[in-house]
Tab-separated table of C-alpha atoms and ligand atoms in Angstrom:
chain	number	residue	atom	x	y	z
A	14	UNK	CA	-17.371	40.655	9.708
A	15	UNK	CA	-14.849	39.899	6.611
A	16	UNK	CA	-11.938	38.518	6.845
A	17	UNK	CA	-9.237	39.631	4.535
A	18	UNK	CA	-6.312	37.065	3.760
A	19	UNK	CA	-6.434	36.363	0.142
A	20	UNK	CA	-6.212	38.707	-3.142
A	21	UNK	CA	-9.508	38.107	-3.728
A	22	UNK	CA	-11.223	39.506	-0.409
A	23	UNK	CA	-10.254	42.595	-1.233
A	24	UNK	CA	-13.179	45.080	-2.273
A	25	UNK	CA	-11.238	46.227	-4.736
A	26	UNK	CA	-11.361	42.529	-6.594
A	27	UNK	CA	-15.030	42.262	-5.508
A	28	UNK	CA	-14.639	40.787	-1.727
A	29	UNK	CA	-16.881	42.099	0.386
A	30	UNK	CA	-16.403	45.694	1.909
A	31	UNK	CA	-14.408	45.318	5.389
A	32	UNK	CA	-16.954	47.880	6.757
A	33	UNK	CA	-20.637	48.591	5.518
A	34	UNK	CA	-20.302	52.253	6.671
A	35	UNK	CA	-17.274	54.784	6.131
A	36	UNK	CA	-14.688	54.928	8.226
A	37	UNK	CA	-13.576	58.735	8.639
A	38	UNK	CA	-10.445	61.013	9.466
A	39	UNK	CA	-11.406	63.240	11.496
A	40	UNK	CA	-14.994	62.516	12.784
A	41	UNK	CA	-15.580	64.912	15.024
A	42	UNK	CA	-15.344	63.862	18.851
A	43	UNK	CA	-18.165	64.876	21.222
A	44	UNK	CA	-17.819	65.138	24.667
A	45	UNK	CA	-21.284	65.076	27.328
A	46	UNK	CA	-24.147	66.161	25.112
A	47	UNK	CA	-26.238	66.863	28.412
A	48	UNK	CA	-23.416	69.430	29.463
A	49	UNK	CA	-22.904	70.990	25.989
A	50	UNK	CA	-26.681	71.175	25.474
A	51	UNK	CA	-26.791	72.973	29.503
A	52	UNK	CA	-24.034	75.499	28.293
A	53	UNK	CA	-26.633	76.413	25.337
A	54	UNK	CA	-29.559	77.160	27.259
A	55	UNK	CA	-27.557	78.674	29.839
A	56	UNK	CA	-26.607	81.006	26.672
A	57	UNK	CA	-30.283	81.178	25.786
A	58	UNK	CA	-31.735	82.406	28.988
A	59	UNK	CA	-29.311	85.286	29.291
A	60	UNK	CA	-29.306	86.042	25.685
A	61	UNK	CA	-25.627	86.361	25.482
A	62	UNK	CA	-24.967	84.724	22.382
A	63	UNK	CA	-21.628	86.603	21.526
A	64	UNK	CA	-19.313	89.387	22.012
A	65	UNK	CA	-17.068	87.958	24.883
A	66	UNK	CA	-19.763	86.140	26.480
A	67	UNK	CA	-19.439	84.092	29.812
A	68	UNK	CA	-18.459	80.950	27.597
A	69	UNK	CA	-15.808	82.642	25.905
A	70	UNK	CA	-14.001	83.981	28.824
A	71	UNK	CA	-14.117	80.936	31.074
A	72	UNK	CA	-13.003	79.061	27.861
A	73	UNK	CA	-9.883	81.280	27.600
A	74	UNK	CA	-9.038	81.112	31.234
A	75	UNK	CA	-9.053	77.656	30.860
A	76	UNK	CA	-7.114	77.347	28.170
A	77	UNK	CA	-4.522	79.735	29.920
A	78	UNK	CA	-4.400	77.937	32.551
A	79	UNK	CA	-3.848	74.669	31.009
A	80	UNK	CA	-0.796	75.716	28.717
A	81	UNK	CA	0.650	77.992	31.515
A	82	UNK	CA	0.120	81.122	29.148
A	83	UNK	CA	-0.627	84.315	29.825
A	84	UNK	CA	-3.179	85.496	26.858
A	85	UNK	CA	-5.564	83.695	25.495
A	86	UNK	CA	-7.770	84.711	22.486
A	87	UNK	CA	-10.625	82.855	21.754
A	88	UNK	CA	-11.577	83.239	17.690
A	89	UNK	CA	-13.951	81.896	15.688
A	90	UNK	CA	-10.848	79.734	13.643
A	91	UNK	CA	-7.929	79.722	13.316
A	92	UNK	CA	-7.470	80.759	9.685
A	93	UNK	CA	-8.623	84.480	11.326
A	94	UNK	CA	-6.252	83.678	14.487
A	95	UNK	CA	-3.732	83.405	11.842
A	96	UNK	CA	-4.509	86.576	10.276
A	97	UNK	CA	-5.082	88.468	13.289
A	98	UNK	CA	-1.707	87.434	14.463
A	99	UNK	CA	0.116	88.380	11.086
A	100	UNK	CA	-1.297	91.436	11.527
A	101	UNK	CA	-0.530	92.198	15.098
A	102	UNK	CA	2.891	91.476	14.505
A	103	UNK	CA	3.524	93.654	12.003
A	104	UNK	CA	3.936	91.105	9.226
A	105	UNK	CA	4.402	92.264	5.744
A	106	UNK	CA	6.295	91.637	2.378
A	107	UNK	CA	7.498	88.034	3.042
A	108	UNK	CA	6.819	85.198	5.015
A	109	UNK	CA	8.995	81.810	5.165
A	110	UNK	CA	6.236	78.874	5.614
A	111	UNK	CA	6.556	75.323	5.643
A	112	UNK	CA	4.582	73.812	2.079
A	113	UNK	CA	4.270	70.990	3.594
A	114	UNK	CA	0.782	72.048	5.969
A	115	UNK	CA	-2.976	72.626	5.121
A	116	UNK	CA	-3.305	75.283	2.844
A	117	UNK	CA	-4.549	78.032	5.518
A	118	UNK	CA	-1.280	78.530	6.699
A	119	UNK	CA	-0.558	80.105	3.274
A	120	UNK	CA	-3.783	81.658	2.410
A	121	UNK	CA	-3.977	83.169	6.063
A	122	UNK	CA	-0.839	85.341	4.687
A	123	UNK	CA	-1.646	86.112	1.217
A	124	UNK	CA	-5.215	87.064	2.273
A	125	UNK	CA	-3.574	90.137	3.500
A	126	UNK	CA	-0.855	90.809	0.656
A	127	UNK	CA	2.143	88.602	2.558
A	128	UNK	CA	3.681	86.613	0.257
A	129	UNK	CA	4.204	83.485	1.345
A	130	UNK	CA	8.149	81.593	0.856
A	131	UNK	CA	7.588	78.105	1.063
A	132	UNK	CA	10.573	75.847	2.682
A	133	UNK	CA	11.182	72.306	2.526
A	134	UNK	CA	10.784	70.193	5.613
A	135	UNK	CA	13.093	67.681	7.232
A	136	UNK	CA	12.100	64.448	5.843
A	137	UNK	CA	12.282	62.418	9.248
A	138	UNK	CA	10.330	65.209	11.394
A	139	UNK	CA	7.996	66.719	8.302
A	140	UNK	CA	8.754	69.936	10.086
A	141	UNK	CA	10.177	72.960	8.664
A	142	UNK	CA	13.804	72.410	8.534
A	143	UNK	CA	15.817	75.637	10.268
A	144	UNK	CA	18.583	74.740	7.934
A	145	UNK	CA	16.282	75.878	4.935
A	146	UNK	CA	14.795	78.921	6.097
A	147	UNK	CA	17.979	81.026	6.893
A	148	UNK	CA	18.733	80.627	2.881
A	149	UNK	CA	15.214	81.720	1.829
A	150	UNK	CA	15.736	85.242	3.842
A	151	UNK	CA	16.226	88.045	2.028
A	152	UNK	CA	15.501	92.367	2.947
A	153	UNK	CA	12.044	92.282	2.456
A	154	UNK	CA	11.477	89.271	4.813
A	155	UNK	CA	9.832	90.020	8.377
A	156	UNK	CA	8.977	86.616	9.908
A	157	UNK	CA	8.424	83.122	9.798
A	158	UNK	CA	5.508	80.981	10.663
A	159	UNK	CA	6.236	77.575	12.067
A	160	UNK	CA	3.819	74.703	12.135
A	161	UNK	CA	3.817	71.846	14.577
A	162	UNK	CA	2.740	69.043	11.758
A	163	UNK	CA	0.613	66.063	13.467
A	164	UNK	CA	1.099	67.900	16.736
A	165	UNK	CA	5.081	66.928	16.559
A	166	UNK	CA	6.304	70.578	17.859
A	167	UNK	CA	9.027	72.043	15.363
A	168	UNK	CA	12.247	72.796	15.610
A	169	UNK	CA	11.423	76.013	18.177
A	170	UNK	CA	15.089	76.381	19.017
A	171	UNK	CA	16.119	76.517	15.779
A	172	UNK	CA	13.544	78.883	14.723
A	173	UNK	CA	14.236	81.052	17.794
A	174	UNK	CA	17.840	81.541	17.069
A	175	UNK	CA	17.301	82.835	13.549
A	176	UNK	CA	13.890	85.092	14.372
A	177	UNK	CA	16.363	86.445	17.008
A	178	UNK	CA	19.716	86.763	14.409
A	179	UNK	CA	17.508	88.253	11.827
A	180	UNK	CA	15.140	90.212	13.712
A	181	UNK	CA	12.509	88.607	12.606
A	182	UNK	CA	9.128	88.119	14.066
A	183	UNK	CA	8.013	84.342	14.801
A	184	UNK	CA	4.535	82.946	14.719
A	185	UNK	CA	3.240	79.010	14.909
A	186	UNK	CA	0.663	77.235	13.470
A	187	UNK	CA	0.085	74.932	16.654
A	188	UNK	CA	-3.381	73.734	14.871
A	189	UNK	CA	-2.719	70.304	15.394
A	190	UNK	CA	-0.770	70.986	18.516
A	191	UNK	CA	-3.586	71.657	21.185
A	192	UNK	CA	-2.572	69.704	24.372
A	193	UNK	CA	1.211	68.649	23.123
A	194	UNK	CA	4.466	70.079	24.979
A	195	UNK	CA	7.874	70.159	23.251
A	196	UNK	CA	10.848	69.522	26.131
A	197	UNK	CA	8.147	69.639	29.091
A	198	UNK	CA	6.359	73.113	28.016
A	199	UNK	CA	3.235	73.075	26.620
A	200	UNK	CA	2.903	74.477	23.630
A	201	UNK	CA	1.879	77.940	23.142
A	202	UNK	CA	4.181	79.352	24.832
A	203	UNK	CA	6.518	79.934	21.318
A	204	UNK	CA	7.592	83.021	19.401
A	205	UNK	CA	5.595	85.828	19.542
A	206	UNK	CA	2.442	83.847	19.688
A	207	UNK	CA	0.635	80.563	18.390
A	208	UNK	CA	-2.326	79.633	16.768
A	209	UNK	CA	-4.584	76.431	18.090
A	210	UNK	CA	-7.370	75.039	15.887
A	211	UNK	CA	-11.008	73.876	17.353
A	212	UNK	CA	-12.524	73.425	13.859
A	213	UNK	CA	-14.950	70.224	13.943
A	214	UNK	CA	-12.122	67.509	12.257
A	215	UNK	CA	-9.768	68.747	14.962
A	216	UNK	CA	-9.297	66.644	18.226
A	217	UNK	CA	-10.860	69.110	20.537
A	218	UNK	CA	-13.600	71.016	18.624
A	219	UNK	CA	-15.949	74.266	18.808
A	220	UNK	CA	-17.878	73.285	15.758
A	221	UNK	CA	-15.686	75.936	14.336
A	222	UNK	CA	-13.137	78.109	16.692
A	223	UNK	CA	-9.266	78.395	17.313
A	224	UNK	CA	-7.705	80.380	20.173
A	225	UNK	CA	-4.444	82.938	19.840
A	226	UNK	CA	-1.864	82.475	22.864
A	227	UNK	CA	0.836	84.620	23.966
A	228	UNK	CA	3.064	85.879	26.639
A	229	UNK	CA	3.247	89.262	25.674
A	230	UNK	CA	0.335	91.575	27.116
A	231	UNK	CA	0.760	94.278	24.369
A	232	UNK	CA	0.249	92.042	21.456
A	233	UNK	CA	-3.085	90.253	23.496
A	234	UNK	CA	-4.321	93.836	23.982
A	235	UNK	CA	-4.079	94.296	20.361
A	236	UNK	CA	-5.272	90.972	19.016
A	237	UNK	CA	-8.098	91.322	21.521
A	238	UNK	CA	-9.250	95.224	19.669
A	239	UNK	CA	-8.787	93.168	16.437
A	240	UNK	CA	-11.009	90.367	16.327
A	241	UNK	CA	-13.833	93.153	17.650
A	242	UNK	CA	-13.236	95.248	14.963
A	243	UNK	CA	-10.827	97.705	16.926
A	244	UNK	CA	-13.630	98.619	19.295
A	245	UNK	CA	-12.731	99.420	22.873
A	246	UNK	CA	-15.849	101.045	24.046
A	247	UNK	CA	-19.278	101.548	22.943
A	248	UNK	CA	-18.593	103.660	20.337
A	249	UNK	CA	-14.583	103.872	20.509
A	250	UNK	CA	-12.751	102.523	17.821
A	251	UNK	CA	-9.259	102.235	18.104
A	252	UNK	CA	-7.684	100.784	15.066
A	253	UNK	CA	-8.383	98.467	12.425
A	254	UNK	CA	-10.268	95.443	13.547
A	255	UNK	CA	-12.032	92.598	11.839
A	256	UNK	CA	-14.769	89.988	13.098
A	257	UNK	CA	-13.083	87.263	15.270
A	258	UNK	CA	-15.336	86.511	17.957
A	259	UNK	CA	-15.741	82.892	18.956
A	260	UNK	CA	-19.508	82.732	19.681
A	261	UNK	CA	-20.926	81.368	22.824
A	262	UNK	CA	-22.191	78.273	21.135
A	263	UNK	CA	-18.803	77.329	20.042
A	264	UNK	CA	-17.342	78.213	23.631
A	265	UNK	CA	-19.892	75.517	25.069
A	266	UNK	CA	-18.599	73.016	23.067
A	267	UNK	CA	-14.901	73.959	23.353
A	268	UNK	CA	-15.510	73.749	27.076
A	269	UNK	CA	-17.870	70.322	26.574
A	270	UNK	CA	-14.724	69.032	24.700
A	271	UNK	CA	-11.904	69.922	26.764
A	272	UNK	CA	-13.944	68.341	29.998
A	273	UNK	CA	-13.355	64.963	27.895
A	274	UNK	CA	-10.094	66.105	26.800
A	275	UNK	CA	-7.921	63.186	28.812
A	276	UNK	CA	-10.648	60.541	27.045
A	277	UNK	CA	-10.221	61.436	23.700
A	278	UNK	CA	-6.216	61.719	23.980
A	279	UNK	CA	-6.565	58.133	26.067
A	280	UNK	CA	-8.575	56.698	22.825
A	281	UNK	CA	-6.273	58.334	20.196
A	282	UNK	CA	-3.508	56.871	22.054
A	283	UNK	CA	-4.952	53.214	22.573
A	284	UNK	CA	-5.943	53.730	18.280
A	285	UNK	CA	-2.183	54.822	17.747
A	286	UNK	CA	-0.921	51.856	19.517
A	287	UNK	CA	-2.939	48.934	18.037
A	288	UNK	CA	-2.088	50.203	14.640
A	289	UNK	CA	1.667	50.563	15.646
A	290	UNK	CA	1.536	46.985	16.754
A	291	UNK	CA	-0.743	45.669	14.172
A	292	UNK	CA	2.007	47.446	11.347
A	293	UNK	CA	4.910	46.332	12.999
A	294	UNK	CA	5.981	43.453	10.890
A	295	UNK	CA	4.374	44.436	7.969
A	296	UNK	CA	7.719	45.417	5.352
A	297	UNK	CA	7.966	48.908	3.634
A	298	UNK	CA	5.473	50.689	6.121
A	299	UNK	CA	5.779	52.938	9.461
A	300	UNK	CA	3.755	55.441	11.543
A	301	UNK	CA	5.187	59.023	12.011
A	302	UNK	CA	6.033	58.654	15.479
A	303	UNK	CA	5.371	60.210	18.420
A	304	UNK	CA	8.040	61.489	21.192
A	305	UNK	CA	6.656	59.197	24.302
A	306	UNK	CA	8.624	61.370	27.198
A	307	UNK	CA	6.386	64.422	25.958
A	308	UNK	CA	2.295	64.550	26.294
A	309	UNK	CA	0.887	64.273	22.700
A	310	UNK	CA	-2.772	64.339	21.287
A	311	UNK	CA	-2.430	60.989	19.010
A	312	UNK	CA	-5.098	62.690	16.669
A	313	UNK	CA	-2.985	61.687	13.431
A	314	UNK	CA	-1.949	58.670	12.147
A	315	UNK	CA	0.048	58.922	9.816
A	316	UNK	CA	1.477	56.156	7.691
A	317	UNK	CA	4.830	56.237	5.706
A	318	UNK	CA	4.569	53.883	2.697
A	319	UNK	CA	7.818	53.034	1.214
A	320	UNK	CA	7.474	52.002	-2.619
A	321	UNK	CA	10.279	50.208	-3.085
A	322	UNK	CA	9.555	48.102	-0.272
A	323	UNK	CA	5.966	47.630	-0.538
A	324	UNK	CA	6.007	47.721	-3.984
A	325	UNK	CA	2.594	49.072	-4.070
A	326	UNK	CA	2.316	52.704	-3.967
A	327	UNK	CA	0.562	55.271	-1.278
A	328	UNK	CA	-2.080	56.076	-4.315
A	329	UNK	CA	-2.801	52.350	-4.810
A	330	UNK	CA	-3.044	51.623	-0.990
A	331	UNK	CA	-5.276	54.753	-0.482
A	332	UNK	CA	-7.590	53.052	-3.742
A	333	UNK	CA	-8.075	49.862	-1.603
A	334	UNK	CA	-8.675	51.272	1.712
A	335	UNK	CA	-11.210	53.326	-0.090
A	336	UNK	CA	-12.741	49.881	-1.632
A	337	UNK	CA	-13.342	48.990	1.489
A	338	UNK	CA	-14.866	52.378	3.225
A	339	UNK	CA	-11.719	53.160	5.260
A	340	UNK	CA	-11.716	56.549	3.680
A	341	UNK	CA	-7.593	57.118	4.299
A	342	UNK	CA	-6.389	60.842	3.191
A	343	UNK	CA	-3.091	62.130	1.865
A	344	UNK	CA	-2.823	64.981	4.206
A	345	UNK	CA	-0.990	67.328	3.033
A	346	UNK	CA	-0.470	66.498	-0.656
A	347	UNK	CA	0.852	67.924	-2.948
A	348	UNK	CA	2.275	70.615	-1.048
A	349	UNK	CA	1.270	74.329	-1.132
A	350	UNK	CA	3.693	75.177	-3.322
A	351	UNK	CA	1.861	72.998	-6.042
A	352	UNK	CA	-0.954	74.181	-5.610
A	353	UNK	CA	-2.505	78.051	-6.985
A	354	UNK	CA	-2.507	80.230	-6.724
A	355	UNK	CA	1.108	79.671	-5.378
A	356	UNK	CA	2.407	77.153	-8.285
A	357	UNK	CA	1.479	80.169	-10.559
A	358	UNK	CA	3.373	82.786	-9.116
A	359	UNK	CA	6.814	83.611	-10.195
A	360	UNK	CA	8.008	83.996	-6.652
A	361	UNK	CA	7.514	80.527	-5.922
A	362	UNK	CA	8.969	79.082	-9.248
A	363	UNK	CA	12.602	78.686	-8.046
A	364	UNK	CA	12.009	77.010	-5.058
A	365	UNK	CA	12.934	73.198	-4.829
A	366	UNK	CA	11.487	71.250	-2.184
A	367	UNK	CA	12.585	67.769	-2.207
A	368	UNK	CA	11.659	66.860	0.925
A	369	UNK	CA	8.032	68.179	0.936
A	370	UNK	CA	7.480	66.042	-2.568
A	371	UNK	CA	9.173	62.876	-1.834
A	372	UNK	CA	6.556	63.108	1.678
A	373	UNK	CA	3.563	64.464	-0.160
A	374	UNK	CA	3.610	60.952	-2.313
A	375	UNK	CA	4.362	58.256	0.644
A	376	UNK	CA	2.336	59.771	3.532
A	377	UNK	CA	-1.286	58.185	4.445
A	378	UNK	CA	-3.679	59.689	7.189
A	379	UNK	CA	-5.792	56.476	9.082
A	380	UNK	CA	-8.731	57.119	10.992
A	381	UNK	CA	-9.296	56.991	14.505
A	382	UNK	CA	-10.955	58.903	17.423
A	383	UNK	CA	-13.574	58.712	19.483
A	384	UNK	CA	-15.532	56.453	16.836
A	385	UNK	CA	-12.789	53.973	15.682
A	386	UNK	CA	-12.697	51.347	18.297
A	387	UNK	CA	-9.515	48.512	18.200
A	388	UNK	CA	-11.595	46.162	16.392
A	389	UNK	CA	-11.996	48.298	13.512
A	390	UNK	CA	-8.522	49.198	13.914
A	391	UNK	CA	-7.743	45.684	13.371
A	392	UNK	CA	-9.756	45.415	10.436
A	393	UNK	CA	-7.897	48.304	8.332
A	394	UNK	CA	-5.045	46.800	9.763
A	395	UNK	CA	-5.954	43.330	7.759
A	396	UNK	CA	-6.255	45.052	4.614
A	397	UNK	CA	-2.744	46.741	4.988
A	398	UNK	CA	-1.570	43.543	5.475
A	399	UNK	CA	-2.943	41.989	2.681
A	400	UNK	CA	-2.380	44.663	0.168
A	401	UNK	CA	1.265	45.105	0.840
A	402	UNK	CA	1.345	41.036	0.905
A	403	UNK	CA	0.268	40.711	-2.952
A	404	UNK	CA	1.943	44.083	-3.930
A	405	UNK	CA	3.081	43.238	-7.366
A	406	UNK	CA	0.260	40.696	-8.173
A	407	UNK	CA	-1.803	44.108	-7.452
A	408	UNK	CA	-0.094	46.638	-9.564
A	409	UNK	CA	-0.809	44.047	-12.519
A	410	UNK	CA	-3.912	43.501	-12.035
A	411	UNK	CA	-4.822	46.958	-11.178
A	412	UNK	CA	-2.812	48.160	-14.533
A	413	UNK	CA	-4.735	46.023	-16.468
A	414	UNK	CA	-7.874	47.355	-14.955
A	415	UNK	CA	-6.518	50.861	-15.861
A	416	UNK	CA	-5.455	49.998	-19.517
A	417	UNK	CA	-9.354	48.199	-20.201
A	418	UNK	CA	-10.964	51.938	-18.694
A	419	UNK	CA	-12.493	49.989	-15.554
A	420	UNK	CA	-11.107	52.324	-13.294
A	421	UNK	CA	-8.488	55.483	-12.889
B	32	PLP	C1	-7.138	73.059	10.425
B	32	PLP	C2	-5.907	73.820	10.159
B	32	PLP	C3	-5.915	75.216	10.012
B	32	PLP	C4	-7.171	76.011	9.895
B	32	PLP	O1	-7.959	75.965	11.018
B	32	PLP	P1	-9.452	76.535	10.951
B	32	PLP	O2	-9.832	76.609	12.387
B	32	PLP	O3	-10.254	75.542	10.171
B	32	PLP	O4	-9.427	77.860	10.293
B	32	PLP	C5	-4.712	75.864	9.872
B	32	PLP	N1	-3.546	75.190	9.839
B	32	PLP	C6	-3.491	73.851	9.943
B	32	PLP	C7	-2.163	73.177	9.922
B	32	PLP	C8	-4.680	73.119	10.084
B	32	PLP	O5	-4.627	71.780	10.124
């Protein structure tokens, strides 16, 4: 094991790596093998492999249950569930969307001619900020899509009152979201519906899957015709559908996974906490936090790196955690709206989004899960430490590096 005190343990300086193999965001987490692999066969002897399978359904009742919702829709990922949803509400011409989220938010939109209007986010939440959207409305706008960013719900109120004022329909994008509640509801119980992701990097996974929720039995019975390509017989086609089935497969593992669901959230939790504690002293840097009188999923940690303070930017920090195989992201940089084809399109060009910017250069996603144990937690800790330590005595050395072509 290294230790990392001085300058010159660093990887980046030619110490020795803190860990010999990566360290990931978003590893997936697998629950009991022996059960998943069980579900599979079970799905091989009857040869129901998809189409609303066994797997599926008991995996939407579940999820039902669990949130307190009445419709569940199991899909085969959310970027469809998105879709699927936009269309089943009626959503058309424009579409007010946080920038500040993974890019299927957008593309989930303008994959079916909705033009995405990107708003700014409050800095202290990273969630859209109400106070933003109302100005971006104008007549040809028909709804808004909220995202609950690191599983911290949105402003729901907020959005509520001006879907409501405006007539305007009101989706989420509660990928991150599965297994939070926002002022003791679970989430997925907002706006006309919400979207949950069970893609592999997500805490609870399908391999690939997502699940639409609602409350309101017409739009289920709609979503449901959808994501079967409008079929509601044999050879009865009601309206226009597309392919959205969650396979059986994926069911087995959304099921395996949700079994574990209170052991992954315990570990995320334990992860979040060591690195809170580990941080605390350390000048310049913070984790997003989390509301503790509300159940959360832990899944990101997410580090705020204050320049000024630590005098060594998030770039530069993210270089030397990658040094030493702690392969740190910038979720969600730069932003959507920097990003084509949005940054190309004239509809985005007079937008200013302070807020989403400023983030997009001082937020840092650490690992943890299932495979990041506290020790190893400690460990990135350590080099945190030591980086922000010898801040300026790193820039130096790191522009000189720069200005001889060594590195970027
Ligand atoms: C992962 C993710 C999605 C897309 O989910 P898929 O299941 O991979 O399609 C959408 N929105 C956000 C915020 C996500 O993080």
């Amino acid at each position: 094991m290294t230790d990392k005190r001085r300058l010159e343990d660093l990887a980046i300086f030619g110490g020795n790596a803190a860990f010999g193999e990566a360290l990931h965001v978003g590893r997936p987490n697998i629950g009991d093998r022996g059960r998943l692999l069980g579900r599979i066969n079970q799905s091989l002897d009857t040869k129901w492999l998809t189409n609303n399978g066994p797997l599926v359904q008991e995996l939407e009742h579940t999820i039902s249950e669990m949130m307190g919702v009445r419709h569940c829709i199991a899909v085969c990922n959310a970027t469809v569930g998105l879709e699927i949803a936009a269309q089943a509400t009626g959503l058309s011409g424009e579409v007010i969307v946080p920038s500040f989220t993974f890019v299927a938010t957008a593309h989930a939109l303008l994959w079916q001619g909705i033009v995405p209007i990107f708003c700014d986010v409050d800095e202290r939440t990273h969630n859209i900020d109400p106070g933003q959207v109302e100005r971006l409305i104008t007549p040809r706008t028909t709804g808004i899509v909220g995202v609950h960013l690191w599983g911290r719900p949105c402003d729901v109120k907020g959005l509520e009152e001006i879907a409501r004022k405006h007539d305007l329909r009101l989706l989420f994008d509660a990928a991150h979201a599965f297994g939070c509640s926002h002022e003791g509801t679970m989430i997925g119980n907002n706006g006309d519906a919400e979207v949950f992701s069970f893609h592999a990097t997500k805490f609870v996974n399908a391999f690939e899957g997502g699940a639409i929720v609602t409350n309101d039995g017409g739009l289920a019975d709609d979503m449901r015709l959808m994501r079967n390509f409008g079929f509601a017989g044999y050879d009865k086609i009601l309206r226009i559908g597309t392919n959205g089935k969650m396979n059986e497969v994926s069911a087995a593992m959304g099921l395996t996974s949700l079994e574990s669901l209170d052991a992954f959230v315990a570990t995320n939790h334990r992860n979040y906490e060591r690195y809170e504690q580990n941080l605390a002293g350390v000048p310049g840097i913070h984790l997003a936090p989390y509301a503790s009188d509300e159940r959360c999923n832990y899944q990101y940690v997410i580090l705020e790196i204050d320049r000024d303070m630590t005098r060594l930017s998030r770039d530069r920090l993210q270089e030397i955690l990658w040094a030493e195989n702690v392969l740190a992201r910038r979720y969600f940089y730069p932003g959507c709206h920097r990003m084509e084809p949005y940054v190309s399109s004239p509809a985005q060009s007079v937008l200013s989004l302070p807020n989403t910017e400023y983030l997009a250069l001082r937020v840092l996603c650490l690992p943890t899960g299932m495979d990041v144990n506290v020790g190893e937690v400690d460990r990135v800790c350590d080099v945190i430490r030591v980086a922000v330590a010898y801040g300026d005595e790193i820039n130096e050395r790191l522009d000189h590096l720069v200005a001889r072509g060594t590195i970027n």
